[in-house]
JSON list of C-alpha atoms in Angstrom, two decimals:
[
{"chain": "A", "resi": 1, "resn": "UNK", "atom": "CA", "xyz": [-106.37, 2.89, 17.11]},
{"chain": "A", "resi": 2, "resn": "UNK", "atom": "CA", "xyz": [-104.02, 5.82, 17.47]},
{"chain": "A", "resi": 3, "resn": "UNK", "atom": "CA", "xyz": [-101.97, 3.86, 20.14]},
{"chain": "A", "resi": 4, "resn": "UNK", "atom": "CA", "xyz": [-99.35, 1.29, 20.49]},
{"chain": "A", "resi": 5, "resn": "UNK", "atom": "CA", "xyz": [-100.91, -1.72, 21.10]},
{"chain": "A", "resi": 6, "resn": "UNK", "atom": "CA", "xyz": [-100.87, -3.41, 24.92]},
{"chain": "A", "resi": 7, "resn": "UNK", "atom": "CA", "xyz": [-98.69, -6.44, 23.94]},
{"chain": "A", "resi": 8, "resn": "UNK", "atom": "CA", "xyz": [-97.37, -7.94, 20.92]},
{"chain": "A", "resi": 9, "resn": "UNK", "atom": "CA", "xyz": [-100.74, -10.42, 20.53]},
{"chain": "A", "resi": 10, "resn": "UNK", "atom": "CA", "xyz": [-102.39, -7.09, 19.93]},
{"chain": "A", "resi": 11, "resn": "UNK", "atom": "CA", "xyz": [-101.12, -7.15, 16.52]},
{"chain": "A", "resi": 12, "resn": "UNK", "atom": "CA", "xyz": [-102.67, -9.58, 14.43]},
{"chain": "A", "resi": 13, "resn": "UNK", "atom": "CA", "xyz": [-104.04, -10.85, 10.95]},
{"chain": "A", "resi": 14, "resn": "UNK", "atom": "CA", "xyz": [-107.42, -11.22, 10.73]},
{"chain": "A", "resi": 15, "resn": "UNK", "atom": "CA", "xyz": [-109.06, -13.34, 7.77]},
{"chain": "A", "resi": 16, "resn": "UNK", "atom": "CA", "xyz": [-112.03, -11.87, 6.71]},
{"chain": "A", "resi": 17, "resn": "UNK", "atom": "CA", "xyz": [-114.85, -12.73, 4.56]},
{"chain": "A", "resi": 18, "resn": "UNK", "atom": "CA", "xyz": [-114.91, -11.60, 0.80]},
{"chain": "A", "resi": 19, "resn": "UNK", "atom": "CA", "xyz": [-117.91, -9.61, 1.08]},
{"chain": "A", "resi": 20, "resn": "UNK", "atom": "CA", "xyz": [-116.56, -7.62, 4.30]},
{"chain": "A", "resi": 21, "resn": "UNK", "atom": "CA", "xyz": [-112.97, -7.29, 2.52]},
{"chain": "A", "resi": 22, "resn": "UNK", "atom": "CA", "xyz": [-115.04, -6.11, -1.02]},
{"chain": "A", "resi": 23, "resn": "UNK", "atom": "CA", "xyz": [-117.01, -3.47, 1.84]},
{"chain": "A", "resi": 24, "resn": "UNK", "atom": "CA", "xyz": [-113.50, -1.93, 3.06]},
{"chain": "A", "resi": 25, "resn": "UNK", "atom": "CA", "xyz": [-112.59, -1.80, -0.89]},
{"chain": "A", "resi": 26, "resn": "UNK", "atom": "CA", "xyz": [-115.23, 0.77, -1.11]},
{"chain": "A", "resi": 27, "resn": "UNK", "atom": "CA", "xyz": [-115.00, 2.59, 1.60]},
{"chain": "A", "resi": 28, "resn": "UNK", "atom": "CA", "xyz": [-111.29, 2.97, 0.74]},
{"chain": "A", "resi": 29, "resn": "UNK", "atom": "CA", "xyz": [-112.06, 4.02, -2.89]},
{"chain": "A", "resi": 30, "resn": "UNK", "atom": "CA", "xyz": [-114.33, 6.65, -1.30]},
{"chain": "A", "resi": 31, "resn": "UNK", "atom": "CA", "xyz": [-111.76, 7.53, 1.01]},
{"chain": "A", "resi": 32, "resn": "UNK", "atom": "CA", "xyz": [-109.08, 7.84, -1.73]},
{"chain": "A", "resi": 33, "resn": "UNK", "atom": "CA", "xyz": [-111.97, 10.05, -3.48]},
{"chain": "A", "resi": 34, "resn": "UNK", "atom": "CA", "xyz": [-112.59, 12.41, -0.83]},
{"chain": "A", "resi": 35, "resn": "UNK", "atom": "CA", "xyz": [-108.54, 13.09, 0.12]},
{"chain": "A", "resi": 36, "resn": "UNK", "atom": "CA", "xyz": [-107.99, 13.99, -3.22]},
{"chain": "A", "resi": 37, "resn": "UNK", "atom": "CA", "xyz": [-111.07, 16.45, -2.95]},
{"chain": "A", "resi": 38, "resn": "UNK", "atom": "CA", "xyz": [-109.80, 17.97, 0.37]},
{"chain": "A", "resi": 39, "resn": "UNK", "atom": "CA", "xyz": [-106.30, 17.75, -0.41]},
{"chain": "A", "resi": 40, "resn": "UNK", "atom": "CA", "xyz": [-103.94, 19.24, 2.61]},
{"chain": "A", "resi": 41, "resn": "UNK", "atom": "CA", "xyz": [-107.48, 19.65, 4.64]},
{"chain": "A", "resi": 42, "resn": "UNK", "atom": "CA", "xyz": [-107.53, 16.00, 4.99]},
{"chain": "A", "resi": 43, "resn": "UNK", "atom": "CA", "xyz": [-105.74, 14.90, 7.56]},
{"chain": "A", "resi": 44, "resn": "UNK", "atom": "CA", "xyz": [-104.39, 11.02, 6.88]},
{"chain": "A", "resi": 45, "resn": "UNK", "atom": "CA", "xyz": [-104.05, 8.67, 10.23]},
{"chain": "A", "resi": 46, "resn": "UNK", "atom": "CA", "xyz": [-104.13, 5.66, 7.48]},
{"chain": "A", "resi": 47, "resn": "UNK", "atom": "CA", "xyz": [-107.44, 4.76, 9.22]},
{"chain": "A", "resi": 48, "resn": "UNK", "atom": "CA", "xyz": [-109.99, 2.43, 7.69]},
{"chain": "A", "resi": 49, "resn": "UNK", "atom": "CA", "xyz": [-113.14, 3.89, 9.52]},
{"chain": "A", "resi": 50, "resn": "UNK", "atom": "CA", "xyz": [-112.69, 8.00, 10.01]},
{"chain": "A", "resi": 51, "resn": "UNK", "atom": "CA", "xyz": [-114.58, 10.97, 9.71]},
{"chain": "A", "resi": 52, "resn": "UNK", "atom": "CA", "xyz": [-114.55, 13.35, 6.37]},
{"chain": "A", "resi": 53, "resn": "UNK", "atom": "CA", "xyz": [-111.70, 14.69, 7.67]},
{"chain": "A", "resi": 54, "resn": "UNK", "atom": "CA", "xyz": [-109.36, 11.63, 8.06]},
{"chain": "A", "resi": 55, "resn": "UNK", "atom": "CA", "xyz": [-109.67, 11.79, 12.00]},
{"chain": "A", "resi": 56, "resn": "UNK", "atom": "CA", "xyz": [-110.66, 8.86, 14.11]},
{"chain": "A", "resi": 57, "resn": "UNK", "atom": "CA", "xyz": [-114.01, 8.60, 14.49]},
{"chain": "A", "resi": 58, "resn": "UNK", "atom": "CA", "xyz": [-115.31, 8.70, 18.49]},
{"chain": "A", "resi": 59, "resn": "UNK", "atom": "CA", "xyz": [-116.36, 5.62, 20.04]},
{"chain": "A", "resi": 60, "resn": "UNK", "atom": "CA", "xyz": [-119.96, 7.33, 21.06]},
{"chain": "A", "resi": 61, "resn": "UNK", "atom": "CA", "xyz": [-120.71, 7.67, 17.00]},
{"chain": "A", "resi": 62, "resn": "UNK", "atom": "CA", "xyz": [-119.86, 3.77, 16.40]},
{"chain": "A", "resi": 63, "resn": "UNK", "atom": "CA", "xyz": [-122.30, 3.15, 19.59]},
{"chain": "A", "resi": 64, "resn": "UNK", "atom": "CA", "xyz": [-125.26, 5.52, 18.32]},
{"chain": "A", "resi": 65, "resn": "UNK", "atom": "CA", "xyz": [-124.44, 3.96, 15.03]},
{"chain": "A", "resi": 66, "resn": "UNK", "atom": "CA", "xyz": [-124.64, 0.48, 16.02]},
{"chain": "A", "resi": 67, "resn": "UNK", "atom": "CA", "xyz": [-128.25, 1.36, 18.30]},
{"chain": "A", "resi": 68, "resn": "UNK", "atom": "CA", "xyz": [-129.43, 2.39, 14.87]},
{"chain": "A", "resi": 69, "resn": "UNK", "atom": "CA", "xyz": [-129.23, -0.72, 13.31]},
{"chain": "A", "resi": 70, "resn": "UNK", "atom": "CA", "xyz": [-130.10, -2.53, 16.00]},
{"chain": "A", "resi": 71, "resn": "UNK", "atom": "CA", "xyz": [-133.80, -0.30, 16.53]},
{"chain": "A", "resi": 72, "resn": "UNK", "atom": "CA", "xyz": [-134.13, -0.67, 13.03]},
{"chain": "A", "resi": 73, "resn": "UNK", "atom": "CA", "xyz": [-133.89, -4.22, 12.62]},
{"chain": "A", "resi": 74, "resn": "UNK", "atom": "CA", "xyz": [-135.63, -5.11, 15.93]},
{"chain": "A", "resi": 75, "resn": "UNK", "atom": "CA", "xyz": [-132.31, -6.95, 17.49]},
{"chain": "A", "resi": 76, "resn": "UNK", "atom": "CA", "xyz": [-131.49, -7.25, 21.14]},
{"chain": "A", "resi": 77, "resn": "UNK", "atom": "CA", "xyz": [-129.90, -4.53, 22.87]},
{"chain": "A", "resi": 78, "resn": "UNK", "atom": "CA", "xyz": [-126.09, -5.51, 23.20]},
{"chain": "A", "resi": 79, "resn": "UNK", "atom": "CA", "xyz": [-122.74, -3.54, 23.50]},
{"chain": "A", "resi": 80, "resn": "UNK", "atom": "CA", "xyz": [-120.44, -3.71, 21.04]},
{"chain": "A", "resi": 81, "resn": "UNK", "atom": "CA", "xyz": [-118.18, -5.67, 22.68]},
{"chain": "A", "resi": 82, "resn": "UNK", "atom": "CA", "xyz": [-121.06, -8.73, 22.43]},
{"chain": "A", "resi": 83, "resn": "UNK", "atom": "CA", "xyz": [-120.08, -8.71, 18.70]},
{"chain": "A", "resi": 84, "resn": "UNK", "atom": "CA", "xyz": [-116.77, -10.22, 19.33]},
{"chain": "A", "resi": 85, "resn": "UNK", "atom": "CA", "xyz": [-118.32, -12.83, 21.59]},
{"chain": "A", "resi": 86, "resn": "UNK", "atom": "CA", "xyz": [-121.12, -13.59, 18.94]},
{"chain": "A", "resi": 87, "resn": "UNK", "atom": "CA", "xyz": [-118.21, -14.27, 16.70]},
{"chain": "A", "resi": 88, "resn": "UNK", "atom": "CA", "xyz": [-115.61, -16.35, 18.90]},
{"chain": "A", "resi": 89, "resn": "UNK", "atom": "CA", "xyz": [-119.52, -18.52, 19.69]},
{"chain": "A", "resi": 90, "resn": "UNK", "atom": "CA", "xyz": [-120.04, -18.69, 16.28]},
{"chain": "A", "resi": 91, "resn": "UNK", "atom": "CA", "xyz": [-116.10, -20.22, 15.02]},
{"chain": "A", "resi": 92, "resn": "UNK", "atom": "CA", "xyz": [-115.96, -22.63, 18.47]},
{"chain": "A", "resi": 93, "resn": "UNK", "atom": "CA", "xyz": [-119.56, -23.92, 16.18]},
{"chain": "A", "resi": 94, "resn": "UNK", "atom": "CA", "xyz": [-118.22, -24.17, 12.88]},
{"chain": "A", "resi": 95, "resn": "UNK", "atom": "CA", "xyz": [-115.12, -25.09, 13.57]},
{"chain": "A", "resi": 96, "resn": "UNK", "atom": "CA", "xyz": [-116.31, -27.97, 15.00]},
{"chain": "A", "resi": 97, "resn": "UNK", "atom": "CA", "xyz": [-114.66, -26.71, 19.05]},
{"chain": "A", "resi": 98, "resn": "UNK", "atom": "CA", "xyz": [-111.48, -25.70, 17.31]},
{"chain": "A", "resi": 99, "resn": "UNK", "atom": "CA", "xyz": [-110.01, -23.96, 20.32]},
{"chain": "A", "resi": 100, "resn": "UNK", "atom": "CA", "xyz": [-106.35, -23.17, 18.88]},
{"chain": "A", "resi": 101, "resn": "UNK", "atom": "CA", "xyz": [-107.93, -21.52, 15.68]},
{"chain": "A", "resi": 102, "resn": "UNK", "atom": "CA", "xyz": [-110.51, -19.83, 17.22]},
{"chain": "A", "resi": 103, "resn": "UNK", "atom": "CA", "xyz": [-108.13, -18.41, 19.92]},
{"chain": "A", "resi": 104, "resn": "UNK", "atom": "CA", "xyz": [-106.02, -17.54, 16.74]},
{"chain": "A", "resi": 105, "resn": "UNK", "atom": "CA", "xyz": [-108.58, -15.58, 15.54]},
{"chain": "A", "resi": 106, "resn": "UNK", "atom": "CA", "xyz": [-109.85, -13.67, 18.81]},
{"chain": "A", "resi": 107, "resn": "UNK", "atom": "CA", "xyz": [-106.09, -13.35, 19.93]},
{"chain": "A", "resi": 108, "resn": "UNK", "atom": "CA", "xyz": [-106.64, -14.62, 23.71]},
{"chain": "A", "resi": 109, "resn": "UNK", "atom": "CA", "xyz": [-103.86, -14.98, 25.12]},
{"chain": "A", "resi": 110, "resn": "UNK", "atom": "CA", "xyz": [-104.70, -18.41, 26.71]},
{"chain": "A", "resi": 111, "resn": "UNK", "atom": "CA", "xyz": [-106.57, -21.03, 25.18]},
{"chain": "A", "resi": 112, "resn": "UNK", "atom": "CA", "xyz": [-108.46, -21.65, 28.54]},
{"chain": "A", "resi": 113, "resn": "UNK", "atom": "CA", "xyz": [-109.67, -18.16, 28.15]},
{"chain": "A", "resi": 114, "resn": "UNK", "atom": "CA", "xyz": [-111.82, -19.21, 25.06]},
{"chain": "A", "resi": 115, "resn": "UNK", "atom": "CA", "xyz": [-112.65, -22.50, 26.33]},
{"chain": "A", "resi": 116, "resn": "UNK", "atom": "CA", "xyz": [-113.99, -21.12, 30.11]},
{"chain": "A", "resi": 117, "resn": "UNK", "atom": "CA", "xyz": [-115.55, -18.68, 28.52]},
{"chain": "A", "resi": 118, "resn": "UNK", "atom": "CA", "xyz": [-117.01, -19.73, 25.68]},
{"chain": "A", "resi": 119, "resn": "UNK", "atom": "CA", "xyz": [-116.82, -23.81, 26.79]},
{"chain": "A", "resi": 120, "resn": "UNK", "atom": "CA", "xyz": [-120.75, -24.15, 27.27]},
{"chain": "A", "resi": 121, "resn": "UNK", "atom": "CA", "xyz": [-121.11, -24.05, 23.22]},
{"chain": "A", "resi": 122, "resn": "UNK", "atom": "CA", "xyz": [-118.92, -26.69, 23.44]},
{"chain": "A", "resi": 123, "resn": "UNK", "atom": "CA", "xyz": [-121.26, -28.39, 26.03]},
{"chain": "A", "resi": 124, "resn": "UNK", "atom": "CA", "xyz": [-124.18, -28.09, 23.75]},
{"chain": "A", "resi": 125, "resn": "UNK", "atom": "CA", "xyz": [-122.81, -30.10, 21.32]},
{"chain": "A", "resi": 126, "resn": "UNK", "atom": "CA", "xyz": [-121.65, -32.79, 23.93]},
{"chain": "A", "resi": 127, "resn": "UNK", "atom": "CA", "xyz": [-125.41, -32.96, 25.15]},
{"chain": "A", "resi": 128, "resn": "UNK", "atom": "CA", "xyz": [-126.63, -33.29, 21.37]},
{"chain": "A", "resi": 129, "resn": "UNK", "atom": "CA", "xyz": [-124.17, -36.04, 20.59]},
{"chain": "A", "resi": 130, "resn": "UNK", "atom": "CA", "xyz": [-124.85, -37.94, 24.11]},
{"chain": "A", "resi": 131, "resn": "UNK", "atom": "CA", "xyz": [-128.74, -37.61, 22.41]},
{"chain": "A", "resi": 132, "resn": "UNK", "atom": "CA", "xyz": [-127.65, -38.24, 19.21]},
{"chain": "A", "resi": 133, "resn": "UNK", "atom": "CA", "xyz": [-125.98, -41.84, 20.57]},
{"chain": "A", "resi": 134, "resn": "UNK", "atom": "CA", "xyz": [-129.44, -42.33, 22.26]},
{"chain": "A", "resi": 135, "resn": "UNK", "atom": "CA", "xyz": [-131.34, -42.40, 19.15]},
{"chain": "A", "resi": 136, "resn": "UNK", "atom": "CA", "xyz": [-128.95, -44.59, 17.35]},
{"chain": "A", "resi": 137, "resn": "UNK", "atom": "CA", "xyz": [-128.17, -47.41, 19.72]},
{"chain": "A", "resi": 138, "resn": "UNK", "atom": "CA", "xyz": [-130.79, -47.19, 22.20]},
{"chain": "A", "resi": 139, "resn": "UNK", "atom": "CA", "xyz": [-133.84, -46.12, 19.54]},
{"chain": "A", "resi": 140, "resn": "UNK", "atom": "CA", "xyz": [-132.67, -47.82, 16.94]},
{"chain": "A", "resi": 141, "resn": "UNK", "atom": "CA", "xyz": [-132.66, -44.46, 14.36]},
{"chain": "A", "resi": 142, "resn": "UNK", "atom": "CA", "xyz": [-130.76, -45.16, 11.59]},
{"chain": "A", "resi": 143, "resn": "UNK", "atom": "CA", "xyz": [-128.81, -42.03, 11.38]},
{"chain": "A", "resi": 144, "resn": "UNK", "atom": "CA", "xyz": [-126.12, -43.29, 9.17]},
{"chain": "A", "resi": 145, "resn": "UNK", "atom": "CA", "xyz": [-127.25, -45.46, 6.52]},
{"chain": "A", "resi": 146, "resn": "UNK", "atom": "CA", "xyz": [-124.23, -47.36, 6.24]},
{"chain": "A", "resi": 147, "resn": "UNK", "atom": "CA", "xyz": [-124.46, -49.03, 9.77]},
{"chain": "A", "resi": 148, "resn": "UNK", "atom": "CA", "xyz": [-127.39, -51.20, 8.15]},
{"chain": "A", "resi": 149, "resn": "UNK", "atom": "CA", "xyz": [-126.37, -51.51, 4.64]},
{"chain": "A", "resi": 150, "resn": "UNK", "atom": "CA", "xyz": [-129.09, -49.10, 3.09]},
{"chain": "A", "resi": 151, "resn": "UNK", "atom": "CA", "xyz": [-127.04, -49.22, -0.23]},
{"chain": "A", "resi": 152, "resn": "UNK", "atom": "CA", "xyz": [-130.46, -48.64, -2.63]},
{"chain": "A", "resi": 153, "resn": "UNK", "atom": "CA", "xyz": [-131.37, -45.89, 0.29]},
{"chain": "A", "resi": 154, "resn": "UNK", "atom": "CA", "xyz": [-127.86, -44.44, 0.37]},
{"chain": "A", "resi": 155, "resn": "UNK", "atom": "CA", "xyz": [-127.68, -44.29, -3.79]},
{"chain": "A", "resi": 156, "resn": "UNK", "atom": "CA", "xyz": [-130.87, -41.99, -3.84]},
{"chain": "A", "resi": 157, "resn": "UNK", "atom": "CA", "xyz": [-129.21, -40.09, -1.44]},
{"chain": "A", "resi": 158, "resn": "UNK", "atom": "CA", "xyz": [-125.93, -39.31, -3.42]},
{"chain": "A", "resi": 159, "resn": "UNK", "atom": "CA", "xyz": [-125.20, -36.05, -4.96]},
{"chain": "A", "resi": 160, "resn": "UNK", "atom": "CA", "xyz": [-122.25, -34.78, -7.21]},
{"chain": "A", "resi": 161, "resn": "UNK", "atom": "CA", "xyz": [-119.53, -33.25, -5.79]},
{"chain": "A", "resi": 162, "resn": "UNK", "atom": "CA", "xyz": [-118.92, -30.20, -7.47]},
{"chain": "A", "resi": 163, "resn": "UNK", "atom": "CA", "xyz": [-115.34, -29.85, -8.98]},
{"chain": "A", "resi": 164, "resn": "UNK", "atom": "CA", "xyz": [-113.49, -27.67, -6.76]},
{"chain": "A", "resi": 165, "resn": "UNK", "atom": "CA", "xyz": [-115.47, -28.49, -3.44]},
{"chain": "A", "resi": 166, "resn": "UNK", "atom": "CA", "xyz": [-113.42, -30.19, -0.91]},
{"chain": "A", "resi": 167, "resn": "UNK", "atom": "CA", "xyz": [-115.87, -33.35, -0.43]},
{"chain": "A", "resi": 168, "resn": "UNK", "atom": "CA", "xyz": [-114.91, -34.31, 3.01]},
{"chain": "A", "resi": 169, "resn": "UNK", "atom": "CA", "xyz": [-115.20, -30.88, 4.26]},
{"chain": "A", "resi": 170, "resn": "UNK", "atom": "CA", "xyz": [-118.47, -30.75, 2.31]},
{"chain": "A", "resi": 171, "resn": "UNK", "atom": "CA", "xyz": [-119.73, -34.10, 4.79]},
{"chain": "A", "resi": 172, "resn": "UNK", "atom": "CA", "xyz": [-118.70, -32.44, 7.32]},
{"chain": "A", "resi": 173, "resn": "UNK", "atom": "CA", "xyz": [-120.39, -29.09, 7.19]},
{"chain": "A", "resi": 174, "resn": "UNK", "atom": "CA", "xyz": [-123.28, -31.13, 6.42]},
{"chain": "A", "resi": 175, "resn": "UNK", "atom": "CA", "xyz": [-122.92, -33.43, 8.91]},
{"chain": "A", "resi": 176, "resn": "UNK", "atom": "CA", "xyz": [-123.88, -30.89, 11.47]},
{"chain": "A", "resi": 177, "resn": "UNK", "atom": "CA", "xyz": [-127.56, -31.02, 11.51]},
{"chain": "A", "resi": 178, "resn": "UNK", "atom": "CA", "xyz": [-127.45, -27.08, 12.61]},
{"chain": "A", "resi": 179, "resn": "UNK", "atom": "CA", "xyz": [-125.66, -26.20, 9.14]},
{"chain": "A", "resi": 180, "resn": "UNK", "atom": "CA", "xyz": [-127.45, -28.81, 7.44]},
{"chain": "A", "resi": 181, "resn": "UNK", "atom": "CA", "xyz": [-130.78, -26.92, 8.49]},
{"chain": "A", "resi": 182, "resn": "UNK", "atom": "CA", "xyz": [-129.32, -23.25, 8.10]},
{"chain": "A", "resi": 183, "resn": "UNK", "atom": "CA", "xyz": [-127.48, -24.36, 4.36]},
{"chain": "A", "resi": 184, "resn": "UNK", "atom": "CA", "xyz": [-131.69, -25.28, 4.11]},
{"chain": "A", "resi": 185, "resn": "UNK", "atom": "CA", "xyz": [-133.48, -22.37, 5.15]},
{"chain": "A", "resi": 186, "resn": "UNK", "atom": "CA", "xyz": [-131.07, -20.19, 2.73]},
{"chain": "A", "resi": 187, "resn": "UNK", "atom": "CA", "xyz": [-131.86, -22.67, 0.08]},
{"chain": "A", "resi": 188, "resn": "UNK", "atom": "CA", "xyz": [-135.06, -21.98, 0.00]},
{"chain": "A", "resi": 189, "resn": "UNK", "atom": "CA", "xyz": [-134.44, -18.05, 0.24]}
]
């Protein structure tokens, strides 16, 4: 953006992922490319996303560009805006309803804004654990072989951790039977 920012939480780090940080790499050595091939014809804002020219590119462009991808690829008509939503939903689910880091992330002001907003992800996972007690007490599933002593069970089970992998945060993420089945569907990609 080419102006100051509405308050002080405007300004923030963002952690991205390596692929997405290895993406702006290249568009910055392209970048670096083409201002050396303009020279005093490029005109530098210090943007990350601008047009061959160095200005800031319109908001129209990143919304016909965006309709693109989503005609192409057959995906739901949505605003841009929905992809900040679709990724506050998304860390409130892996982060297990981590409000404060999640709120960290999206830079609400209030935590309440992520959890009234975004608090009936959080009630999904209450009504899966309220089924998930069901099945274990009331059913009788044995969905942790510990609780009845399934040590040959639990031993066929095991896998090696491998060195460098944070083992409890390994349980964790697989704990979740929704990454459990997603960590199994790209296995078998």
């Amino acid at each position: 953006m080419l102006k100051t920012p509405k308050t002080d939480a405007s300004e923030r780090k963002v952690y991205i992922l390596g692929f997405v940080a290895q993406c702006l790499i290249d568009i910055k050595k392209e970048q670096d490319e083409i201002k050396e091939a303009l020279g005093s014809e490029y005109t530098d804002y210090n943007l990350i996303m601008a047009t061959t020219f160095g200005m800031p590119i319109n908001g129209s462009y990143i919304r016909d560009q965006m309709q693109k991808v989503i005609d192409k690829e057959g995906l739901p008509d949505v605003v841009f805006h929905s992809l900040r939503h679709t990724s506050v939903t998304y860390k409130l689910k892996l982060s297990g309803g981590d409000i404060k880091a999640v709120q960290g992330d999206s830079r609400h002001a209030q935590a309440d804004m992520v959890t009234e907003v975004y608090g009936h992800i959080i009630d999904e996972d209450r009504r899966k654990n309220a089924e998930r007690m069901e099945n274990a007490f009331y059913n009788k599933e044995n969905l942790n072989p510990q609780m009845k002593g399934a040590d040959a069970d639990q031993a066929a089970n095991m896998m090696a951790v491998p060195e460098g992998v944070d083992a409890e945060l390994l349980m964790k993420v697989l704990g979740n039977p929704e990454m459990a089945a997603l960590l199994t569907s790209l296995a078998r990609q």
